[in-house]
Tab-separated table of C-alpha atoms and ligand atoms in Angstrom:
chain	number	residue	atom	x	y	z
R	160	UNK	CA	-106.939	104.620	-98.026
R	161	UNK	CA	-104.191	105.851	-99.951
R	162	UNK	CA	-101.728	108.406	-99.643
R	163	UNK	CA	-100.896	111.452	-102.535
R	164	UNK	CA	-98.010	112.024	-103.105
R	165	UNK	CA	-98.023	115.236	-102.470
R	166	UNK	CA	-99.109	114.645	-98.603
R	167	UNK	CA	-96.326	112.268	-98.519
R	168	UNK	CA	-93.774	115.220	-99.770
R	169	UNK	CA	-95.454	117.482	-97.031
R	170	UNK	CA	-95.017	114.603	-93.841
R	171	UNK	CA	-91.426	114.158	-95.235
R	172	UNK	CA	-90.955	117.839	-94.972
R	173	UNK	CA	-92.343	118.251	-91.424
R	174	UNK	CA	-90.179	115.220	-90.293
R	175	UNK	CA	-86.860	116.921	-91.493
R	176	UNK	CA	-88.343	120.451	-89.502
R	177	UNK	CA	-88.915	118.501	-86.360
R	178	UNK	CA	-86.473	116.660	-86.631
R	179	UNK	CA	-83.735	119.017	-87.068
R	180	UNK	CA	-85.200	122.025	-84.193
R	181	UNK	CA	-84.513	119.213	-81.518
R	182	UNK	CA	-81.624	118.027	-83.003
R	183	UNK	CA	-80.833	121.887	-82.183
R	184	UNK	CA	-82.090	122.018	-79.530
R	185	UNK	CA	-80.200	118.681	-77.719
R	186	UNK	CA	-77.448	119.110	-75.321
R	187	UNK	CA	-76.573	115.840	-74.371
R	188	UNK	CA	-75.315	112.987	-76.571
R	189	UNK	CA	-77.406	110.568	-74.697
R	190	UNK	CA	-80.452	112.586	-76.292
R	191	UNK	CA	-78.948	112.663	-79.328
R	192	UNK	CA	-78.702	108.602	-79.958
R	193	UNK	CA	-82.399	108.703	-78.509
R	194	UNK	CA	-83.285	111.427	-81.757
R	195	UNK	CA	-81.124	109.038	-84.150
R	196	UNK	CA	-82.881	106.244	-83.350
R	197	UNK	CA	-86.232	107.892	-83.224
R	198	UNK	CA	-85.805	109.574	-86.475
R	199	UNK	CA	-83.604	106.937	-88.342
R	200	UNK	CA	-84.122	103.705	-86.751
R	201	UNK	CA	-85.623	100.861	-87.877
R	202	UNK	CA	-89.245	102.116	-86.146
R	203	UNK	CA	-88.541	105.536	-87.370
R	204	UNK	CA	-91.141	108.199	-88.539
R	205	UNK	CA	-89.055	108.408	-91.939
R	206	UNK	CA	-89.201	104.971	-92.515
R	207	UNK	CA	-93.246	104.455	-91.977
R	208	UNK	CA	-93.433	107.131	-94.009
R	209	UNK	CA	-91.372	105.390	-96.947
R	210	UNK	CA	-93.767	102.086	-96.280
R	211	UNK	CA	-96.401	104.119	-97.418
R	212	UNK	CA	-94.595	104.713	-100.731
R	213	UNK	CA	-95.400	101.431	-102.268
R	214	UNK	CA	-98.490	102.147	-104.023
R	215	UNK	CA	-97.078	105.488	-105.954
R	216	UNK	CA	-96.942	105.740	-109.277
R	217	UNK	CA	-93.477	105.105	-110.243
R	218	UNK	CA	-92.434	108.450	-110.955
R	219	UNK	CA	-94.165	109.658	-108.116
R	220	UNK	CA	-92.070	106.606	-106.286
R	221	UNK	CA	-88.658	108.081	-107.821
R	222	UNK	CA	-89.636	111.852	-107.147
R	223	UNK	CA	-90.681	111.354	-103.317
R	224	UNK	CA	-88.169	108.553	-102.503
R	225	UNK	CA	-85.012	111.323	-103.841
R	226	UNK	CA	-86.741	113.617	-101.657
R	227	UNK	CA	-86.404	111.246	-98.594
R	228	UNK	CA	-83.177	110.600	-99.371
R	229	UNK	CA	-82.362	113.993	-99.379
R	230	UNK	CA	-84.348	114.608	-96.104
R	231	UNK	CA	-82.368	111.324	-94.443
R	232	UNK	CA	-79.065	113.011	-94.996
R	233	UNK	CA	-79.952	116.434	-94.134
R	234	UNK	CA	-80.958	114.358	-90.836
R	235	UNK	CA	-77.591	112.345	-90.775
R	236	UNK	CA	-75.660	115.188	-91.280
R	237	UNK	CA	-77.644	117.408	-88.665
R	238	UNK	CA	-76.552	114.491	-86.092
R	239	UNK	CA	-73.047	114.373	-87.371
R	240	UNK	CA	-72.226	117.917	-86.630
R	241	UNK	CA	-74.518	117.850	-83.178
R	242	UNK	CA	-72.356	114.998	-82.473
R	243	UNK	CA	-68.996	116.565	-82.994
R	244	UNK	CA	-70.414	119.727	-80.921
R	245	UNK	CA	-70.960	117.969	-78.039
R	246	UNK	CA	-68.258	115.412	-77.603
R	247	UNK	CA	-66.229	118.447	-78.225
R	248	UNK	CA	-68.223	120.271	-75.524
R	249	UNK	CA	-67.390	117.187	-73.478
R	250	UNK	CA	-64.007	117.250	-73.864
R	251	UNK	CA	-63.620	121.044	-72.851
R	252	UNK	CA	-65.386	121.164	-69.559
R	253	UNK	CA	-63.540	117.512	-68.835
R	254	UNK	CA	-60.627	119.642	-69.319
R	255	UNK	CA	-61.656	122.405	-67.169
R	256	UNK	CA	-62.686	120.008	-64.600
R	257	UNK	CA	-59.403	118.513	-64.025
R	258	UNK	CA	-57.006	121.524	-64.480
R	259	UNK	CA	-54.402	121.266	-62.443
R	260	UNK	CA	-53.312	124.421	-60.397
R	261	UNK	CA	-49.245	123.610	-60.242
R	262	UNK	CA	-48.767	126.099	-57.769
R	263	UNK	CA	-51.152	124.488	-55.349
R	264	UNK	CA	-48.457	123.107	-52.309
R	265	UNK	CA	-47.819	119.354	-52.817
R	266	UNK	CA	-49.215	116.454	-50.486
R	267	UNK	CA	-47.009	115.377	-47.813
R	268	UNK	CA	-45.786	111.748	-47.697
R	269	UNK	CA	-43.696	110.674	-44.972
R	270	UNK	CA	-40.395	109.116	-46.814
R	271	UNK	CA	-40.333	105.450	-45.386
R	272	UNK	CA	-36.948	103.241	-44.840
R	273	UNK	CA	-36.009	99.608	-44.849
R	274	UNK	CA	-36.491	98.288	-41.684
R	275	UNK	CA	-33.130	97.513	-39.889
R	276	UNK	CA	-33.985	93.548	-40.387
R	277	UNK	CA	-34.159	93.682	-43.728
R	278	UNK	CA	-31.141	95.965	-44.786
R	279	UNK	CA	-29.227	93.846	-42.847
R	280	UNK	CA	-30.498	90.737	-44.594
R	281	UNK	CA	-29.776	93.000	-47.929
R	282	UNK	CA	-26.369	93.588	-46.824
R	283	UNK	CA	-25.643	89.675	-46.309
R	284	UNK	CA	-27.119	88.714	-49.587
R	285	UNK	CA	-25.157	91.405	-51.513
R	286	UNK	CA	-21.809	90.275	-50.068
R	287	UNK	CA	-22.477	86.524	-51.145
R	288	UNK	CA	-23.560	87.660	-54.151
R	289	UNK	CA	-20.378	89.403	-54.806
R	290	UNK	CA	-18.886	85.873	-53.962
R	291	UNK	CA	-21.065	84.170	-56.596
R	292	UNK	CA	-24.204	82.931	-54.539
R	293	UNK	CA	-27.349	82.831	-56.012
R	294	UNK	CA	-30.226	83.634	-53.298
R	295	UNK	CA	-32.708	80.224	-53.103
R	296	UNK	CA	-36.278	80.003	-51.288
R	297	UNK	CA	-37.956	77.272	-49.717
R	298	UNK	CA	-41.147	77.426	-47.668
R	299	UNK	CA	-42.467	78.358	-44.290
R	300	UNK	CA	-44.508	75.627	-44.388
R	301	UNK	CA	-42.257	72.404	-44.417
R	302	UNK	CA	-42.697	68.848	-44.114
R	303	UNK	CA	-41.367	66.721	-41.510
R	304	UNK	CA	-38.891	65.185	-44.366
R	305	UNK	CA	-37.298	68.328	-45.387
R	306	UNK	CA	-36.892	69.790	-42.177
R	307	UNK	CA	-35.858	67.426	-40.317
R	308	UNK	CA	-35.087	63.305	-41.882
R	309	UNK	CA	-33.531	64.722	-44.815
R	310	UNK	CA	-31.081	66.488	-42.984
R	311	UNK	CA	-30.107	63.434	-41.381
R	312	UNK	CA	-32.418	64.061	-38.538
R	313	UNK	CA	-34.657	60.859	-37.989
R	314	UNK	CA	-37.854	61.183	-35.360
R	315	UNK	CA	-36.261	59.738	-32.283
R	316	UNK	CA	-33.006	61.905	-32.949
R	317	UNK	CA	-32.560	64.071	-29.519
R	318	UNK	CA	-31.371	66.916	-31.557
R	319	UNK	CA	-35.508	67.391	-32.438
R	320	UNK	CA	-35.796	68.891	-28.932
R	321	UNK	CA	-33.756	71.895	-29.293
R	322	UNK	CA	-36.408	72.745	-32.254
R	323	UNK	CA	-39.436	72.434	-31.178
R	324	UNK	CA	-42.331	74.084	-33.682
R	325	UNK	CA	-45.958	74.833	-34.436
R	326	UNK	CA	-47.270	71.251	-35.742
R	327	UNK	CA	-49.910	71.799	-38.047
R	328	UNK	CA	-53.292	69.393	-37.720
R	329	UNK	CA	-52.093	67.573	-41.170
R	330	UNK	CA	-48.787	66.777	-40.095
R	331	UNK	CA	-46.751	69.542	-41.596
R	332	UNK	CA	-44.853	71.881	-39.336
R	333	UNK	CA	-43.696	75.112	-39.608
R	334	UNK	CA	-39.933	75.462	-40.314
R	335	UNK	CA	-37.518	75.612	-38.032
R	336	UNK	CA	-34.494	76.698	-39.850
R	337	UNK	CA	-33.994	77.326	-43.358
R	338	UNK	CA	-31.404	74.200	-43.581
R	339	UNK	CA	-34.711	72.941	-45.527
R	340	UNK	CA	-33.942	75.074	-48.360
R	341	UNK	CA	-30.845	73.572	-49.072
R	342	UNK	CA	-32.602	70.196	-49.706
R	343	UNK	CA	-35.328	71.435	-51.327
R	344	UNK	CA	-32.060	72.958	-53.798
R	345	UNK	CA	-30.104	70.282	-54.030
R	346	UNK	CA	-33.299	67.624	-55.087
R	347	UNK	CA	-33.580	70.576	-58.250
R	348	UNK	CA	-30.214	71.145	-59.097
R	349	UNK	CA	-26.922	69.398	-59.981
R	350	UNK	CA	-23.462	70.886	-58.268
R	351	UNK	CA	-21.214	72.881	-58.601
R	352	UNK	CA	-23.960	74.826	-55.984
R	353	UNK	CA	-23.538	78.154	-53.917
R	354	UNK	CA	-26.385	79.345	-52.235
R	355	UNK	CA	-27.512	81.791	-49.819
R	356	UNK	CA	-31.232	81.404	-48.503
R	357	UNK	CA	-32.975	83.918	-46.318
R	358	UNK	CA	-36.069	83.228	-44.690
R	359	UNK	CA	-38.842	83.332	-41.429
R	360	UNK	CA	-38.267	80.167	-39.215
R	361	UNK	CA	-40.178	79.186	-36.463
R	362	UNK	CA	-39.699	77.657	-33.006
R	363	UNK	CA	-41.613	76.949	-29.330
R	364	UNK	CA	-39.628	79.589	-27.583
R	365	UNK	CA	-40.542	81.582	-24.815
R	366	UNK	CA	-39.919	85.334	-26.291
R	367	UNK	CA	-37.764	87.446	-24.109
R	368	UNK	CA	-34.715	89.692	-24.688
R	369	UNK	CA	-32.847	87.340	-27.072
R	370	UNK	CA	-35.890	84.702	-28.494
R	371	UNK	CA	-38.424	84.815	-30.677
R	372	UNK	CA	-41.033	82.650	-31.457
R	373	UNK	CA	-40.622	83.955	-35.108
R	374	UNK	CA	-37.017	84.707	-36.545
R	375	UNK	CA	-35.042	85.283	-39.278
R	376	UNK	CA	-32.385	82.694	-41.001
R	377	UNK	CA	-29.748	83.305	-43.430
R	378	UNK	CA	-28.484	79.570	-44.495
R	379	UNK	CA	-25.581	79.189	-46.757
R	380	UNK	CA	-24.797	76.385	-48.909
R	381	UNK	CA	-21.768	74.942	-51.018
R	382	UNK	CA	-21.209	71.766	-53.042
R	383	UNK	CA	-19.270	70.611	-55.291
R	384	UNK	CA	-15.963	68.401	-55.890
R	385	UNK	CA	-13.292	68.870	-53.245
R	386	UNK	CA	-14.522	71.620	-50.994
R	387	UNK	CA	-12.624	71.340	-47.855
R	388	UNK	CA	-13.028	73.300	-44.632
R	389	UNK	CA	-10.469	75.773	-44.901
R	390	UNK	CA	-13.295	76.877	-48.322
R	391	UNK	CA	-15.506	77.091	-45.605
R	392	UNK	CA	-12.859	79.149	-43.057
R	393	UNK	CA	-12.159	81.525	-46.313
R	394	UNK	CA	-15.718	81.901	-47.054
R	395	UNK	CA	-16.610	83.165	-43.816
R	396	UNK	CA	-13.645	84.935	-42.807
R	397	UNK	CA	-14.145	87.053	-45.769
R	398	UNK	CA	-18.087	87.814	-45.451
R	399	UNK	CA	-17.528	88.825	-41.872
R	400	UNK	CA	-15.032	91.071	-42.721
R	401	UNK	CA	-17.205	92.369	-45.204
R	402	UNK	CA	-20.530	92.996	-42.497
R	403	UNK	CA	-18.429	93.859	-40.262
R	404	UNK	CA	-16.356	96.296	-42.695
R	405	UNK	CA	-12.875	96.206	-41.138
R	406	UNK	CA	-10.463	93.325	-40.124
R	407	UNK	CA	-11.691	90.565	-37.595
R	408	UNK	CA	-10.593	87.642	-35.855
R	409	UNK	CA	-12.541	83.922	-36.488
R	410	UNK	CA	-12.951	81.312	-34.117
R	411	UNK	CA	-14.749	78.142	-34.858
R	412	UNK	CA	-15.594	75.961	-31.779
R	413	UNK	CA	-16.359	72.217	-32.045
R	414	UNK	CA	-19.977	71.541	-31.863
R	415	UNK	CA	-23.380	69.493	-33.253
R	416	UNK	CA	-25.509	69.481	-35.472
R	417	UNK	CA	-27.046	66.404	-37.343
R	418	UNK	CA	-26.590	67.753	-40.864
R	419	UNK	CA	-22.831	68.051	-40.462
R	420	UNK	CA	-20.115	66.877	-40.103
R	421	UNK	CA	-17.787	68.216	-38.149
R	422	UNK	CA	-19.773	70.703	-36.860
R	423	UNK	CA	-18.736	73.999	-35.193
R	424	UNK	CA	-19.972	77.290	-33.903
R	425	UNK	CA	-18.635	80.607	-35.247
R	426	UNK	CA	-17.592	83.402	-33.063
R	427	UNK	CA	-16.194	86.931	-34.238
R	428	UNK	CA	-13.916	89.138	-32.749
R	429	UNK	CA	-15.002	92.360	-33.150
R	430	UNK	CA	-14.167	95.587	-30.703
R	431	UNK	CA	-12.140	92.781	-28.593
R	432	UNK	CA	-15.348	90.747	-27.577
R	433	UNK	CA	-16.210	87.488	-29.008
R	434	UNK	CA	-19.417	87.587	-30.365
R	435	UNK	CA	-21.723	83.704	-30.851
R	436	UNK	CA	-22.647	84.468	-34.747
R	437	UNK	CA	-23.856	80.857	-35.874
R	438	UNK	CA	-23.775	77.311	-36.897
R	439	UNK	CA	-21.842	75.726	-40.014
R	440	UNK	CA	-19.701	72.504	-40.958
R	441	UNK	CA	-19.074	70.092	-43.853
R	442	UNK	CA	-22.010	68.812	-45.397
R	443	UNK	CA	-22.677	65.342	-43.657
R	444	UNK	CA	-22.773	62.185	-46.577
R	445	UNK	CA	-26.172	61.636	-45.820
R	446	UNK	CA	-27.306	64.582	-46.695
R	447	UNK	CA	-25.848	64.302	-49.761
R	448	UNK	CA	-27.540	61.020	-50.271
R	449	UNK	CA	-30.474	61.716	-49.237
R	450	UNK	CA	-30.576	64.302	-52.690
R	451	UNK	CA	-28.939	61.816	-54.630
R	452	UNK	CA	-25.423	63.232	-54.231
R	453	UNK	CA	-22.633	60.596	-54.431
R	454	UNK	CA	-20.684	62.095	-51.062
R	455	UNK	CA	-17.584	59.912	-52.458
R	456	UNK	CA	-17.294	62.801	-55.272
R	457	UNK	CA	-18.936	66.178	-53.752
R	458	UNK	CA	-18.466	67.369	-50.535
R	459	UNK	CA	-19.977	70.737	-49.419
R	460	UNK	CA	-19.966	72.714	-46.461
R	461	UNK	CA	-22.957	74.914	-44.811
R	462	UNK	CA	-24.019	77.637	-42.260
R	463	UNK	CA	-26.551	79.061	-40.808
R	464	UNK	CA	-26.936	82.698	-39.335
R	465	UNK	CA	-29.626	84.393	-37.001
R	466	UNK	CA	-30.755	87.895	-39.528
R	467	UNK	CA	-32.094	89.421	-35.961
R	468	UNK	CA	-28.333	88.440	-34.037
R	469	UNK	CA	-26.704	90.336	-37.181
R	470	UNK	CA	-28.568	93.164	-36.919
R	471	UNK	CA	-28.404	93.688	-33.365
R	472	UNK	CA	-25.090	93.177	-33.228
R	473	UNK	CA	-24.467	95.637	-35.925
R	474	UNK	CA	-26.733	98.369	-34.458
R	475	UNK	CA	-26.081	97.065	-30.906
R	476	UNK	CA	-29.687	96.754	-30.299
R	477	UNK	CA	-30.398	95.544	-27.075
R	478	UNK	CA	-33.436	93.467	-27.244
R	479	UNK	CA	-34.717	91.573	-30.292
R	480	UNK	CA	-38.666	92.697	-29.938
R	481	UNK	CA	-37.691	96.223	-30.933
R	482	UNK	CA	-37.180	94.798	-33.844
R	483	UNK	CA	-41.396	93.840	-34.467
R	484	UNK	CA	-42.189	96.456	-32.208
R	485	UNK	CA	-43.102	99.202	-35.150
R	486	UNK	CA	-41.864	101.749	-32.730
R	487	UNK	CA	-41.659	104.407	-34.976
R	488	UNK	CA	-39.032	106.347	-32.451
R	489	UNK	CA	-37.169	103.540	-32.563
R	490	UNK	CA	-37.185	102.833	-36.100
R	491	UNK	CA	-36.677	106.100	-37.401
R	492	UNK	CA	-32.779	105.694	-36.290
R	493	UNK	CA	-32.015	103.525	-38.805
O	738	DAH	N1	-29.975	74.969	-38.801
O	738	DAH	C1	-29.199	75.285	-37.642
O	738	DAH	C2	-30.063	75.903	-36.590
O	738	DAH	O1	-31.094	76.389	-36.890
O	738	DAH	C3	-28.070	76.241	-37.982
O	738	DAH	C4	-27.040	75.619	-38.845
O	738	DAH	C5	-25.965	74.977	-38.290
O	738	DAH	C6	-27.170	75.631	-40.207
O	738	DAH	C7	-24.979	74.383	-39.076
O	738	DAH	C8	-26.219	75.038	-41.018
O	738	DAH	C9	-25.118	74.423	-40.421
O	738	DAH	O2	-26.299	75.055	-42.335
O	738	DAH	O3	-24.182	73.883	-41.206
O	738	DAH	O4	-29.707	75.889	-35.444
């Protein structure tokens, strides 16, 4: 059967007249994309309508396929300016939706604050910054090596029993001072070093007033050719002076530790009491070899500081689990 031309003119007609009423008529731009596709997709009305076309007359072909043209962009345009309407529409009530009313009172957020630990540990690093440190990390996680052998600490060594730690099932441990870090340093970089390394450390201690099982280190670290130990009597006299912020009195008592040599505790004189405020001596050779230092051209010294002893010393706190406590009336005074 075929089609006249003039029917075809008429179906192309109604198309446009339906097409356009519900373009009208939409009021969603989901819809919309479902009219485009029905009207001018690849399935479309108008284009079965156009297959027909093929067995015209070619004038009849040229007249009715102008005329669909014409009908396709009165179609394309209809969508066009449907389209605009509605994103536009969109936009508004998005608009409206989200107004703001400025005068509305504000949420409340409670300010927080540094917790006392760590603006003390702040206050450390910034004066040995100010001295030319650089602040190193190691891990809490350590091997037996850098923990302990490298720092001249072999497995039988009696010193092992003072630090006592959380052995992990694969042989690792978890650190008991952050004297690891300055291996871990030295094996990376050449001297001249200065370092200052905070950090979590772990021992078997029975928590009361004064212990943790968990702590806080600060570990200091210099190397480099002829450092003596009055560098390390300067060094320290002038930090402390600094935490402490006024004039104090150093004493350094002969003491032990494997990864020095000599070794001494430092006290501070502060408000005429003597205060215990760490470990720290000259840099034994081995350690030094065991980075691949040559200890017959560098020498260093090192110390090592309780972050919790600082703090509660500073704020005379009287008992170091305030400190993981999260009392909020207690921590709201600093
Ligand atoms: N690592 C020692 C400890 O945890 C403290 C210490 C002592 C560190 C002397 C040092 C040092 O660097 O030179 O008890």
């Amino acid at each position: 059967m075929t089609i006249s031309p003039d029917e075809l003119e008429t179906q192309l007609a109604a198309i446009k007249e339906e097409a356009l009423s519900k373009i009208t008529a939409t009021d969603t731009l989901e819809q919309l994309e479902q009219l485009r596709i029905s009207y001018l997709g690849k399935k479309a009305q108008l284009s079965q309508v156009l297959g027909g076309m093929g067995k015209l007359a070619p004038e009849d072909k040229r007249r009715i396929g102008a005329f669909a043209n014409v009908v396709k962009e009165a179609l394309q345009e209809g969508l066009e300016k449907k389209r605009t309407e509605l994103q536009a529409a969109q936009i508004q009530a998005q608009l409206e939706a989200e107004t703001l009313d400025v005068t509305m009172p504000g949420v409340y957020r409670p300010q927080g604050r540094i917790h006392p630990l760590n603006s003390t540990i702040d206050r450390v690093l910034d004066i040995f910054v100010g001295l030319g440190y650089t602040v190193a990390a190691g891990l809490e996680m350590e091997t037996d090596y850098y923990n302990f052998e490298a720092l001249n600490t072999p497995p039988d060594h009696p010193a092992r029993d003072m630090q006592d730690t959380f052995y992990l099932p694969d042989g690792n441990l978890l650190r008991t001072h952050t004297s690891s870090v300055q291996i871990r340093y030295m094996e990376a970089n050449e001297p001249p070093i200065r370092i200052i390394a905070p950090g979590r450390v772990y021992r078997r201690d029975t928590v009361d007033a004064t212990h943790s099982a968990v702590f806080h280190q600060i570990e200091i670290l210099a190397v480099d050719e002829g450092i003596t130990f009055t560098d390390l009597k300067g060094t320290l006299k002038e930090f402390f002076q600094d935490l402490f912020g006024e004039e104090i009195e150093l004493r350094f008592r002969a003491s032990y530790f494997p990864f020095t040599e000599p070794s001494a505790e430092v006290d501070v004189k502060w408000r005429g009491k003597w205060l215990e405020m760490g470990g720290c001596g000259m840099v034994d050779p081995n350690v030094l070899k065991a980075v691949g230092y040559d200890p017959e051209i560098y020498t260093g010294f090192a110390a090592g500081f309780g972050a919790e002893r600082f703090a509660m010393v500073l704020h005379q706190i009287d008992d170091i689990r305030r400190l993981y406590n999260s009392d909020l009336r207690f921590l709201r005074q600093f």
